[in-house]
mmCIF file of C-alpha atoms and ligand atoms in Angstrom:
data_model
loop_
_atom_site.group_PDB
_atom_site.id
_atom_site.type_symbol
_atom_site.label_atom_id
_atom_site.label_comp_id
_atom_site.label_asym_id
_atom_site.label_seq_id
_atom_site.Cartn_x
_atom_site.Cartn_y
_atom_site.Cartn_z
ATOM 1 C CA UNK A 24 226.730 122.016 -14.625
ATOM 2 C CA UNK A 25 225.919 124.807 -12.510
ATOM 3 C CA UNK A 26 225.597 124.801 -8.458
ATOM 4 C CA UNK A 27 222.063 125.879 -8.046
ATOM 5 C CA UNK A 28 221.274 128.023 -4.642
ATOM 6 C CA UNK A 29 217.595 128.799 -3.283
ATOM 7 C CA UNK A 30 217.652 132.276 -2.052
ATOM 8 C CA UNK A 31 214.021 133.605 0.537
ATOM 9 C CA UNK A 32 213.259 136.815 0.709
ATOM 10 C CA UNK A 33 214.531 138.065 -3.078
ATOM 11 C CA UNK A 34 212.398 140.361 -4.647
ATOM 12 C CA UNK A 35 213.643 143.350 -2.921
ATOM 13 C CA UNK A 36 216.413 144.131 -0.489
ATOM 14 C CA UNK A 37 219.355 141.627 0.597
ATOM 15 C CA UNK A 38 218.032 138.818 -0.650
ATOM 16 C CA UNK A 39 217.798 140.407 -4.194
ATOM 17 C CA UNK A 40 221.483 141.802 -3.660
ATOM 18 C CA UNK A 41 222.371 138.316 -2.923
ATOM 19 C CA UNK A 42 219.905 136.348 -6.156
ATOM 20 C CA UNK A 43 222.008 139.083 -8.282
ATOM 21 C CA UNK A 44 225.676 138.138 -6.651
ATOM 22 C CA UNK A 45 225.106 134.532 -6.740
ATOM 23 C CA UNK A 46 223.721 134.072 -10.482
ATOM 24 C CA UNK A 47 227.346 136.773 -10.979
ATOM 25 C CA UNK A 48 228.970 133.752 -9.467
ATOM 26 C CA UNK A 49 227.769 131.475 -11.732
ATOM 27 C CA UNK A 50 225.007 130.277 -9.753
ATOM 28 C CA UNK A 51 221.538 129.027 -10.975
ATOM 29 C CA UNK A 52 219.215 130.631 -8.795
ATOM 30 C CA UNK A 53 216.040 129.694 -7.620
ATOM 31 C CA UNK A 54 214.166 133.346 -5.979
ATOM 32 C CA UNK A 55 211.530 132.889 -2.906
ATOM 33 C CA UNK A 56 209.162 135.053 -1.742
ATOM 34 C CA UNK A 57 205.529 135.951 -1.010
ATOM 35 C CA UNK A 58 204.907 138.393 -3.510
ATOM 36 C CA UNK A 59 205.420 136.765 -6.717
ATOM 37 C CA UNK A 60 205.571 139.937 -9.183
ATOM 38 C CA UNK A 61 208.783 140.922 -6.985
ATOM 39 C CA UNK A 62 210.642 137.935 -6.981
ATOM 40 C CA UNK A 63 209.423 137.290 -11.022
ATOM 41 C CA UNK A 64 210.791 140.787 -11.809
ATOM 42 C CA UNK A 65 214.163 139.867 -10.108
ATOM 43 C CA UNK A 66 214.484 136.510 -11.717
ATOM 44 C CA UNK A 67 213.505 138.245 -15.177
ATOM 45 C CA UNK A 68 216.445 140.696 -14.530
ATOM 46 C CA UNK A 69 218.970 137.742 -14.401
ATOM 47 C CA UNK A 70 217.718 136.054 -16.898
ATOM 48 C CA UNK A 71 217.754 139.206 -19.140
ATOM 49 C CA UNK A 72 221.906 138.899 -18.293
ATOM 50 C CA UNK A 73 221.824 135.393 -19.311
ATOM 51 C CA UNK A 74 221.236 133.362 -15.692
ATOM 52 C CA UNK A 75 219.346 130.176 -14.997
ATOM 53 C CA UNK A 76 216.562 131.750 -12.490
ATOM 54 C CA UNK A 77 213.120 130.567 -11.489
ATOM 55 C CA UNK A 78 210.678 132.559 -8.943
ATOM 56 C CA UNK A 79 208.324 130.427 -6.792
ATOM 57 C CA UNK A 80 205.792 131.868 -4.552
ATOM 58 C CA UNK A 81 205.782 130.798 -0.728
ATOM 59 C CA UNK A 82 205.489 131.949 2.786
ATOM 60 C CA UNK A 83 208.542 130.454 4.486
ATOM 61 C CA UNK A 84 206.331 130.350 7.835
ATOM 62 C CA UNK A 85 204.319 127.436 6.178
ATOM 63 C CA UNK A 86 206.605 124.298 6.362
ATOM 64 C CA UNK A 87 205.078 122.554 3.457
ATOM 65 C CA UNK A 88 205.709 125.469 1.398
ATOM 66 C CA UNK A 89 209.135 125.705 2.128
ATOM 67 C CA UNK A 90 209.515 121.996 1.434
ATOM 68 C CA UNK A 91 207.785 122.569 -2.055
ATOM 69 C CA UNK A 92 210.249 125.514 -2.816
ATOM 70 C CA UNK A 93 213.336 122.742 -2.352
ATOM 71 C CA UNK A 94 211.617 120.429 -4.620
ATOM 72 C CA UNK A 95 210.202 122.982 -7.756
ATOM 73 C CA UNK A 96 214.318 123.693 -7.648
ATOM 74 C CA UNK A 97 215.900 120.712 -7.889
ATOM 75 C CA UNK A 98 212.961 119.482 -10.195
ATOM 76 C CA UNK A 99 213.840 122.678 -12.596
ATOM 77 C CA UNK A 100 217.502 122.368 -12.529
ATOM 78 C CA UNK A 101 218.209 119.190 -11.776
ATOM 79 C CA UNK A 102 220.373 119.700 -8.141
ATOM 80 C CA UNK A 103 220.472 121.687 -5.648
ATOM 81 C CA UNK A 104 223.744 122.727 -3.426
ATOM 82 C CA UNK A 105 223.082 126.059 -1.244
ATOM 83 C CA UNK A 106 220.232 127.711 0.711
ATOM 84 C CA UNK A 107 220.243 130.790 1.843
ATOM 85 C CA UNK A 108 217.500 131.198 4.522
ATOM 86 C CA UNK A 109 217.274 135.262 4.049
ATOM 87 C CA UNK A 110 213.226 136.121 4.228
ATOM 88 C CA UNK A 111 212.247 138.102 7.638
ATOM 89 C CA UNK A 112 210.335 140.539 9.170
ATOM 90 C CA UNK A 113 211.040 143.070 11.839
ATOM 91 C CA UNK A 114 208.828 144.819 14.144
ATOM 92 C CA UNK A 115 209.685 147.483 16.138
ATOM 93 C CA UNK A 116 208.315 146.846 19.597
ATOM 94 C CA UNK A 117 209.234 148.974 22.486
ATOM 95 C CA UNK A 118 208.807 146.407 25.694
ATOM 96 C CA UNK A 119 205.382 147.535 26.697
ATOM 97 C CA UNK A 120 204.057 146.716 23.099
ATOM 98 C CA UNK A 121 204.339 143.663 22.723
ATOM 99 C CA UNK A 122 201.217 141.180 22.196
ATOM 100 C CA UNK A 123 201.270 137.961 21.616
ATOM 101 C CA UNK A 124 200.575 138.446 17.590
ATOM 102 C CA UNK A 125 203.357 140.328 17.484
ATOM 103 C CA UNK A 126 205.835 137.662 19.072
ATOM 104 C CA UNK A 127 204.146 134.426 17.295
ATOM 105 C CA UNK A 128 204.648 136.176 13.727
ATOM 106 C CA UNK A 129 208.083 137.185 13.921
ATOM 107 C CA UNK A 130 208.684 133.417 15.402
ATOM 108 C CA UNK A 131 206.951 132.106 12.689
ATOM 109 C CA UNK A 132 208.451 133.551 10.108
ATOM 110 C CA UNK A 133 212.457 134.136 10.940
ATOM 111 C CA UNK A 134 212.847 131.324 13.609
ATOM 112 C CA UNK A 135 210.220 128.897 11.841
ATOM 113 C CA UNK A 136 211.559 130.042 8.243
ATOM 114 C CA UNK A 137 214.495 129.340 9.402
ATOM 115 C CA UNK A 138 214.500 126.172 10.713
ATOM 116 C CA UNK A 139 211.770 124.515 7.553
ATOM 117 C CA UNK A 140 214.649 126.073 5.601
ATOM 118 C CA UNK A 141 217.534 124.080 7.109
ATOM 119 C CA UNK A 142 214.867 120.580 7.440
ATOM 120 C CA UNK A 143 214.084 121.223 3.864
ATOM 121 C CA UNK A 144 217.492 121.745 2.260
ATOM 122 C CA UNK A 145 219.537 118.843 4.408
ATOM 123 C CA UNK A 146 216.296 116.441 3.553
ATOM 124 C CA UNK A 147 217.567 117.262 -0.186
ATOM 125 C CA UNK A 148 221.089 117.317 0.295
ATOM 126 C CA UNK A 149 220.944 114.071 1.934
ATOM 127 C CA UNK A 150 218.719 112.649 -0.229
ATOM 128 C CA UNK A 151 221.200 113.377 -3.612
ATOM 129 C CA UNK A 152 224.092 112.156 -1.215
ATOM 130 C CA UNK A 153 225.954 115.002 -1.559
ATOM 131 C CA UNK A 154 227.391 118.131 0.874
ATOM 132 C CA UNK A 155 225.558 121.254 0.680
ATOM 133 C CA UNK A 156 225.572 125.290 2.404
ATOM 134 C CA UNK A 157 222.790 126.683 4.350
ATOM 135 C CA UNK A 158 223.345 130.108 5.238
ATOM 136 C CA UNK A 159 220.936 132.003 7.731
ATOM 137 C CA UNK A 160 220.211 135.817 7.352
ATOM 138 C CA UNK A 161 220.883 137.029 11.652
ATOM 139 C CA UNK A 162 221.685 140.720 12.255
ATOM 140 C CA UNK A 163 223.558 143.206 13.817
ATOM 141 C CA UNK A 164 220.591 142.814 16.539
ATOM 142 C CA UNK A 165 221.165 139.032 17.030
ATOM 143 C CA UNK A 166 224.749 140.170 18.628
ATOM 144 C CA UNK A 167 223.593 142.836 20.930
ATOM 145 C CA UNK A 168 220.577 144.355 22.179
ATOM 146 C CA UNK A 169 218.986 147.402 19.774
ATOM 147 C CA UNK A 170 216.341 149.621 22.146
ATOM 148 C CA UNK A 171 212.359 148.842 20.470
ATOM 149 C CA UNK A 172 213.730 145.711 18.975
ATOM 150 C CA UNK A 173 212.638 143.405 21.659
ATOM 151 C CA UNK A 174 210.993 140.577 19.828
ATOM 152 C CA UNK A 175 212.965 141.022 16.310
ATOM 153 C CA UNK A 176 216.359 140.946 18.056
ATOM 154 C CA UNK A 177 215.083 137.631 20.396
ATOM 155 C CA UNK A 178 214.576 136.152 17.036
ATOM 156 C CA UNK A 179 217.890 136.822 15.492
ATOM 157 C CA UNK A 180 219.883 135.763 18.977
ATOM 158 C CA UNK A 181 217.834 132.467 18.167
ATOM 159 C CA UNK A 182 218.828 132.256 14.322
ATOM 160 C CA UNK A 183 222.382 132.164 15.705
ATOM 161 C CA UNK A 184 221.839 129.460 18.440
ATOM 162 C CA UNK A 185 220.055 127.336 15.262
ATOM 163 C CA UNK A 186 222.820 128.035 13.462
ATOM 164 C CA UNK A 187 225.603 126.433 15.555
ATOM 165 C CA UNK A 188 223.484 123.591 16.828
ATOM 166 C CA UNK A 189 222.882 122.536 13.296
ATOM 167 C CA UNK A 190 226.267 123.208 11.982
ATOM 168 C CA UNK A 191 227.107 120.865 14.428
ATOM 169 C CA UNK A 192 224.296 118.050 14.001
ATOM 170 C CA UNK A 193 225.089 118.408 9.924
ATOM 171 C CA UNK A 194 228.713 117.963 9.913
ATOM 172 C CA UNK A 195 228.117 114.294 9.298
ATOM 173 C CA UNK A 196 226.239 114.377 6.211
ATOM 174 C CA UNK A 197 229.294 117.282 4.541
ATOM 175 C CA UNK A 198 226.564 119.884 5.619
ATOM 176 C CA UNK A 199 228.132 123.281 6.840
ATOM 177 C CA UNK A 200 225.806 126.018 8.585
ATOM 178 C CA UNK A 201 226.677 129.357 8.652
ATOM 179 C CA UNK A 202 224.768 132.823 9.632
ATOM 180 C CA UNK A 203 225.268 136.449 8.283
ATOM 181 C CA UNK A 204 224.335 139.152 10.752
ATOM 182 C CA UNK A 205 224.049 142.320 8.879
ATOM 183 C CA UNK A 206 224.502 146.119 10.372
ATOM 184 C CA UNK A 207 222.413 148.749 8.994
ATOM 185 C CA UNK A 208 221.306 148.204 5.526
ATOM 186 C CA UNK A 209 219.144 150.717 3.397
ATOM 187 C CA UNK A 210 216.343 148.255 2.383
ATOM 188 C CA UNK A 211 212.633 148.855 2.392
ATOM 189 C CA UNK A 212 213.003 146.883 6.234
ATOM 190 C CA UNK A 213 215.447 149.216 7.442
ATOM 191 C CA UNK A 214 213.580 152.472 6.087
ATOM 192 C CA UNK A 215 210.392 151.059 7.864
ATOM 193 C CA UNK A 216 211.866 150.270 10.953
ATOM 194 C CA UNK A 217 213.903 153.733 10.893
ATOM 195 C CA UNK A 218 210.008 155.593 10.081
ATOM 196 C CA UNK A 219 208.683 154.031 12.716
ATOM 197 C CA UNK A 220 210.860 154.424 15.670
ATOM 198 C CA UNK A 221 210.619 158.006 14.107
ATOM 199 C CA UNK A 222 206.880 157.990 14.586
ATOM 200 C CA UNK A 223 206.633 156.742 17.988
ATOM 201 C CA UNK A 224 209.318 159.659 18.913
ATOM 202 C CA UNK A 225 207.135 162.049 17.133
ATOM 203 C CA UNK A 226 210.710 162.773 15.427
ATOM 204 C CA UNK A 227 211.752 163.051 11.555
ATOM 205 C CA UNK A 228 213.094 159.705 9.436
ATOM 206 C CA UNK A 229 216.163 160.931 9.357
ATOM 207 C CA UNK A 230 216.324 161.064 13.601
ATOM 208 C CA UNK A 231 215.027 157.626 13.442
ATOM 209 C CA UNK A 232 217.849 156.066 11.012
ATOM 210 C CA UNK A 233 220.317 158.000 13.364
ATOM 211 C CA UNK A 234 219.390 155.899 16.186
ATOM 212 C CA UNK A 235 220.781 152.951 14.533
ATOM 213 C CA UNK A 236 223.255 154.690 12.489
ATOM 214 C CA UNK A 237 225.440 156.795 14.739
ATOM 215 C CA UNK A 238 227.734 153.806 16.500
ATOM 216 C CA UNK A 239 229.070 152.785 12.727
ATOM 217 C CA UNK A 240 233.124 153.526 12.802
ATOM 218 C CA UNK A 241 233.229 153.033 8.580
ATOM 219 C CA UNK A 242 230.812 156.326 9.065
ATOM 220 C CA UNK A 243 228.430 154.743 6.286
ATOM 221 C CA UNK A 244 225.199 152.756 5.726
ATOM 222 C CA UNK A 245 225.526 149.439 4.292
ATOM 223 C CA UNK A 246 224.273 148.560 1.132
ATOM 224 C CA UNK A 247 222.438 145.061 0.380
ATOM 225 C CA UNK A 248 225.401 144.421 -1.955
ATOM 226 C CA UNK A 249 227.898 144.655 0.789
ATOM 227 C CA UNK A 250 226.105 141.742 2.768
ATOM 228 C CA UNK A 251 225.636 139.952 -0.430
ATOM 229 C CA UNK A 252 229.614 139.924 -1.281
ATOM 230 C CA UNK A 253 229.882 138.254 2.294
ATOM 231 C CA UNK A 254 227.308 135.954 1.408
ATOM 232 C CA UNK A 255 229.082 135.113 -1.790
ATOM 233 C CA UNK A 256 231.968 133.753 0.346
ATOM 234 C CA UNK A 257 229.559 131.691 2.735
ATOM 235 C CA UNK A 258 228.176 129.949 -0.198
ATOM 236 C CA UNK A 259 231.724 129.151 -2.233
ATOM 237 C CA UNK A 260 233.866 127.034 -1.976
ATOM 238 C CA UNK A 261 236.562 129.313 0.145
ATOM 239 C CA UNK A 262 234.287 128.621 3.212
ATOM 240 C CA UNK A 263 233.960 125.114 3.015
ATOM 241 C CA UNK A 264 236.556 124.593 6.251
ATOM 242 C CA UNK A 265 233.710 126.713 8.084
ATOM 243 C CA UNK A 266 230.638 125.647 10.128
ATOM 244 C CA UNK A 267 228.536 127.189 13.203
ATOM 245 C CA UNK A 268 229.900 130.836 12.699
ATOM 246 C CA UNK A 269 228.219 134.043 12.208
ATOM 247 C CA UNK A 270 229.874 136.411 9.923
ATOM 248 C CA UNK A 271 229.596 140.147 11.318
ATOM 249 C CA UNK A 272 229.052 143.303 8.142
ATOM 250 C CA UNK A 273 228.145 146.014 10.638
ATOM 251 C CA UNK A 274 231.188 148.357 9.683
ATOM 252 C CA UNK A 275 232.273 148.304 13.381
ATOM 253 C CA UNK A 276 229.241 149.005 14.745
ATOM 254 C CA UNK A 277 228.599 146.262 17.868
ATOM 255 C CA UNK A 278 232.045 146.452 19.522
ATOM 256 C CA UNK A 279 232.691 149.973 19.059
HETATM 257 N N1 NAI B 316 218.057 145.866 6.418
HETATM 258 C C1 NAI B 316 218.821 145.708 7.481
HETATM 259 O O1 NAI B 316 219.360 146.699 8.011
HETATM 260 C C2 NAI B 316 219.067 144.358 8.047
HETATM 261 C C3 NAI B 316 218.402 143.216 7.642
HETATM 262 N N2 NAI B 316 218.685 141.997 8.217
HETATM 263 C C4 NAI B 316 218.007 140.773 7.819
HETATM 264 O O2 NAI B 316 218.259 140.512 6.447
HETATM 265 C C5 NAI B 316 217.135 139.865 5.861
HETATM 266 C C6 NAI B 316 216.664 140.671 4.658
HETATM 267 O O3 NAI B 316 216.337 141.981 5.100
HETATM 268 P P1 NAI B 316 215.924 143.181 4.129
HETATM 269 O O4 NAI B 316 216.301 142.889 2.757
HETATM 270 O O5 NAI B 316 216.370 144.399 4.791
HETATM 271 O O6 NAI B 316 214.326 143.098 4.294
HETATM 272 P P2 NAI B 316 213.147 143.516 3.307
HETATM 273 O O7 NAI B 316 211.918 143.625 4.151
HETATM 274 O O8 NAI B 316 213.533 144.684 2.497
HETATM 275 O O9 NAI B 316 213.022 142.218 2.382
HETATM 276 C C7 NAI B 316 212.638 140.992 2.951
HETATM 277 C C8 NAI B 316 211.866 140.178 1.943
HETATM 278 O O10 NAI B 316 211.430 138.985 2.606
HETATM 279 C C9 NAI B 316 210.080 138.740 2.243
HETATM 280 N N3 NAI B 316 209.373 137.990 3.267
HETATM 281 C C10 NAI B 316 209.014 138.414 4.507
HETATM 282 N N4 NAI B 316 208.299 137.467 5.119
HETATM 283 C C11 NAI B 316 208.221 136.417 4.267
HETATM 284 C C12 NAI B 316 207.603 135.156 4.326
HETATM 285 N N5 NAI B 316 206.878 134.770 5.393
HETATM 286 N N6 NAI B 316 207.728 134.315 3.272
HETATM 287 C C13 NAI B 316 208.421 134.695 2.174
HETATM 288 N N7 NAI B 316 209.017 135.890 2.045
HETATM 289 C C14 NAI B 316 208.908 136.746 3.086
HETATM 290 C C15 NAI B 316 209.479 140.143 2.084
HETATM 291 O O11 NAI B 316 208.292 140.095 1.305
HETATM 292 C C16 NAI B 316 210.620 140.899 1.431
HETATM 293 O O12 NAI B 316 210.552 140.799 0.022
HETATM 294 C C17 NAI B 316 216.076 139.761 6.961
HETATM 295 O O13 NAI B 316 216.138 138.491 7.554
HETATM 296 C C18 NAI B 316 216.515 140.825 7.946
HETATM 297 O O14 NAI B 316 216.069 140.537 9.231
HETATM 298 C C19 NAI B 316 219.634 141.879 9.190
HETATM 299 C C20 NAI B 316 220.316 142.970 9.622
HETATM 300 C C21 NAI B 316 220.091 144.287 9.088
HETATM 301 C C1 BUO B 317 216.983 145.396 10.849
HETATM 302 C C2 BUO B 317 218.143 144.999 11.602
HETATM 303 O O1 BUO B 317 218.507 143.850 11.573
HETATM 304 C C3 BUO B 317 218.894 145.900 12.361
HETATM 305 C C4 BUO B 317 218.438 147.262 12.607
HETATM 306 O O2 BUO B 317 219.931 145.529 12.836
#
């Protein structure tokens, strides 16, 4: 039977990369995310290559929803063995801008996602009595501090405290915890973080993506399927002697 993993965040971007690397894998794949034509679209394109792939709506800042997700999977395919906690969002807020809205969404969604993720998927692993890999999306900007990324990066340095604290209270049950922390990668989150800095500069996009881009010694972007060939090795069996870390794709970027 196939290992089934539940990726957030997978109609577009890295968590699509990663839906398309794991079903490659041999993965069944179960696709979250709040926009259910994307994520439908995605699963229809693995299924077109003959994958197992379902898409289920949900907002992974709703705990109940996220809980829900975990079940529809392992009701559909009958187990469930990896969960990759990879939906986010990421304003760009210079230290004078930021409101309270702004702080309690991003916390909601990557620091609460995160954590109904990990609840959701050791409640399930636990309850089928078997080990199981959750893997956290963190960043580039969970490792070191990125200027207008105040509340995004304070999210992502949090992702990778949750990750080691729960690596280490889920080591009992054959749970390992592990965290990705990707440099810069062209996605639709990237290109609207890079417009935006641009904006508030009064500068062009391509000024803006140099702000973030200039520091990386491999002299290219990344693409989503370079974070989702790192994310094929957190979720196989070659990382199974590995808990608590956070695996850097930046292209020597943060200790440059
Ligand atoms: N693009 C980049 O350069 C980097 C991205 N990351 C992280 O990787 C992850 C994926 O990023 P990208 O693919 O670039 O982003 P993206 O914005 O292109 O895609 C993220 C997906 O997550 C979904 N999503 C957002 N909030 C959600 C919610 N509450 N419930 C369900 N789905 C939700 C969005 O609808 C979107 O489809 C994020 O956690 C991001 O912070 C980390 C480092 C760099
Ligand atoms: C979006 C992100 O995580 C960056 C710029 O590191």
């Amino acid at each position: 039977m196939k290992k089934v993993a539940l990726i957030t965040g997978a109609g577009q971007g890295i968590g699509e990369a990663i839906a398309k690397r794991l079903h490659h894998d041999g993965f069944a794949v179960a696709l979250v995310g709040r926009t259910l034509d994307k994520v439908e679209a995605v699963a229809k394109e693995i299924q077109n290559d003959h994958g197992d792939a379902i898409a289920i709506q949900a907002d992974v800042a709703k705990r109940d929803d996220v809980f829900s997700t975990v079940q529809k999977t392992y009701d559909h395919f009958g187990d469930f063995n990896v969960m990759v906690n990879n939906a986010g969002v990421a304003p760009t807020t210079p230290i004078f801008e930021v409101t309270p809205e702004v702080l309690e969404e991003a916390e909601r969604i990557n620091v609460g996602g995160t954590i109904w993720g990990i609840q959701a998927a050791a409640t399930m692993f636990k309850n089928l009595g078997h080990a199981g890999k959750i893997i956290n999306a963190s960043s580039q900007a969970g490792m070191t501090g990125n200027p207008n990324l105040t509340v995004y990066g304070s999210t992502k340095f949090a992702i990778r405290g949750i990750t080691e604290t729960t690596a280490k209270e889920l080591a009992d049950d054959g749970i390992t915890v592990n965290a990705f922390c990707p440099g810069i990668v062209v996605t639709p989150m990237m290109n609207d973080i890079a417009q935006q800095v641009a904006d508030k500069a009064g500068k062009p996009f391509e000024w803006g993506m140099e702000q973030f881009a200039k520091d990386i010694a491999l002299k290219r972007l990344s693409q989503p399927e370079d974070v989702a060939g790192c994310v094929s090795y957190l979720a196989g069996p070659d990382s199974n002697y590995m808990t608590g870390q956070s695996l850097l794709i930046d292209g020597g970027m943060v200790f440059n």
